[in-house]
Tab-separated table of C-alpha atoms in Angstrom:
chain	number	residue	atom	x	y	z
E	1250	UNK	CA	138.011	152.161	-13.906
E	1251	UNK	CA	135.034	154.426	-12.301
E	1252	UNK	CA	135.739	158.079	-12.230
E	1253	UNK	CA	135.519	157.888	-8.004
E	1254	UNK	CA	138.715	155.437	-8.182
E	1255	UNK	CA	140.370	157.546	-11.011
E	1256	UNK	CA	139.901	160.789	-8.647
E	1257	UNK	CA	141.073	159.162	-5.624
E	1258	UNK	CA	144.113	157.587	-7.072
E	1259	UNK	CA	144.991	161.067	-8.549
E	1260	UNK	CA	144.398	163.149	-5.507
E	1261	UNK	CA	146.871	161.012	-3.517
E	1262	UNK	CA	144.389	158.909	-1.549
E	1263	UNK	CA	142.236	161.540	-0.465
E	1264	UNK	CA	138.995	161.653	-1.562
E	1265	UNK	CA	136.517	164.555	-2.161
E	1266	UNK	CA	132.730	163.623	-1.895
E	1267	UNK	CA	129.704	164.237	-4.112
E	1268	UNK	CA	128.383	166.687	-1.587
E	1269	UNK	CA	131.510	168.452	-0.804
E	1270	UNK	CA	131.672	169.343	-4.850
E	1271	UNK	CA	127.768	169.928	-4.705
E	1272	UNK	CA	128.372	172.415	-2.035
E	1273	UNK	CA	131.401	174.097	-3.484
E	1274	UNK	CA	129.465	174.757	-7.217
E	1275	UNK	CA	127.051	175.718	-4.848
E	1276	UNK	CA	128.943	178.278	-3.338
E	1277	UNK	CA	130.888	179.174	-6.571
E	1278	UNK	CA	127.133	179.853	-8.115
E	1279	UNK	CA	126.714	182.124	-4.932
E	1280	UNK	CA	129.423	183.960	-5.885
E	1281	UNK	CA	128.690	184.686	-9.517
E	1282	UNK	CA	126.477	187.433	-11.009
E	1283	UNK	CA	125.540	186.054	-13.712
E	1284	UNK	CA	123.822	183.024	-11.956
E	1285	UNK	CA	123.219	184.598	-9.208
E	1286	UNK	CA	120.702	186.698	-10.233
E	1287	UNK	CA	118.646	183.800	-12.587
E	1288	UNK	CA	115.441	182.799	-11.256
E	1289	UNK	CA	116.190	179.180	-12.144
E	1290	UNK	CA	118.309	176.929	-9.433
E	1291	UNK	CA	118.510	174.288	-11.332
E	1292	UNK	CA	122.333	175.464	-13.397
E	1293	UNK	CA	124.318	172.873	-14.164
E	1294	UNK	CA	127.735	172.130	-12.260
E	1295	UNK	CA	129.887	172.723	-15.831
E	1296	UNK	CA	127.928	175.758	-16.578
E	1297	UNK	CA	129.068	177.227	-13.148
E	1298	UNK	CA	132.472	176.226	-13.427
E	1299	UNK	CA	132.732	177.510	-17.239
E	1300	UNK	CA	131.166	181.401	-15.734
E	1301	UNK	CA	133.716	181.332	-12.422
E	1302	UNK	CA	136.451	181.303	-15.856
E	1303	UNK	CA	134.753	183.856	-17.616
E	1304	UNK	CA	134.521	186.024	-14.205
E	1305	UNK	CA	137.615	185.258	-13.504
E	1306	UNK	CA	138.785	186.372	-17.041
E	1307	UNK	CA	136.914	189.166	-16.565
E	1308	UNK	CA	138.043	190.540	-13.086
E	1309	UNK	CA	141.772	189.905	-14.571
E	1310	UNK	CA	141.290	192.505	-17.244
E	1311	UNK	CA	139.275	195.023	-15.130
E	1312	UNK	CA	142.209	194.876	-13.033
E	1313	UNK	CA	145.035	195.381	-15.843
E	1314	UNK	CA	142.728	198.337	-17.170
E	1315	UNK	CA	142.935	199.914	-13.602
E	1316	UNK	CA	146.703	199.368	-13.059
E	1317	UNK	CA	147.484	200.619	-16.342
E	1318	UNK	CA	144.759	203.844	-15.816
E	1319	UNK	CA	146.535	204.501	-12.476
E	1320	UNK	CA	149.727	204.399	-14.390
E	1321	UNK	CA	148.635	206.976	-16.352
E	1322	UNK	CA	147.708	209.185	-13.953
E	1323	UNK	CA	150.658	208.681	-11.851
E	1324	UNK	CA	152.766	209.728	-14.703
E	1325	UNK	CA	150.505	212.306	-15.483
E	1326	UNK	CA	150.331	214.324	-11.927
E	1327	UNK	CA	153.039	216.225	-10.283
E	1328	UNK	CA	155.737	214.595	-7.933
E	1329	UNK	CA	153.688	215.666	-4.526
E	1330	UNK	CA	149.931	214.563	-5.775
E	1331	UNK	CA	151.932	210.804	-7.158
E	1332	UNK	CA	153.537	210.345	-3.699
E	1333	UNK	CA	150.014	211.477	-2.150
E	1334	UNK	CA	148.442	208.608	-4.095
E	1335	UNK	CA	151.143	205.649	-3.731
E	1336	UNK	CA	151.281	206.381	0.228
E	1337	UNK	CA	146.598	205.638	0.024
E	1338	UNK	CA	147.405	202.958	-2.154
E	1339	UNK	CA	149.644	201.258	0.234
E	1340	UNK	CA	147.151	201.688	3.306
């Protein structure tokens, strides 16, 4: 069985098209730093999808490191600076 039929089957009779995937890693590789900013264009469609996990990975930790920072200083300030900085968090 071809990988088109095995993709259609599994996707419920819908069908996504070489271009439409071309354009998303496309866009993905837009989106990435690391690839972005490499002179070459020619990066292959697994190596983009492989750095959107490691930038995803990434922005996951950078954002438990600043929830667990604010943390810190939440518990670290007084009553009236804590309630100052929930209320400009919430905006």
């Amino acid at each position: 069985m071809s990988s088109r039929r095995s993709r259609s089957r599994q996707s419920g009779g819908s069908r996504i098209t070489d271009d439409q995937i071309n354009d998303l890693v496309s866009k993905l590789q837009q989106l990435l730093p690391e690839i972005r900013d490499r002179r070459s264009d020619k990066v292959s469609a697994a190596n983009v999808l492989q750095e959107t996990c490691n930038y995803i990975r990434n922005l996951h930790r950078e954002v438990d490191d600043l929830s667990e920072r604010l943390s810190e200083l939440l518990a670290t300030t007084d009553t009236a600076q804590a309630a100052i900085i929930r209320s400009l968090l919430m905006q």
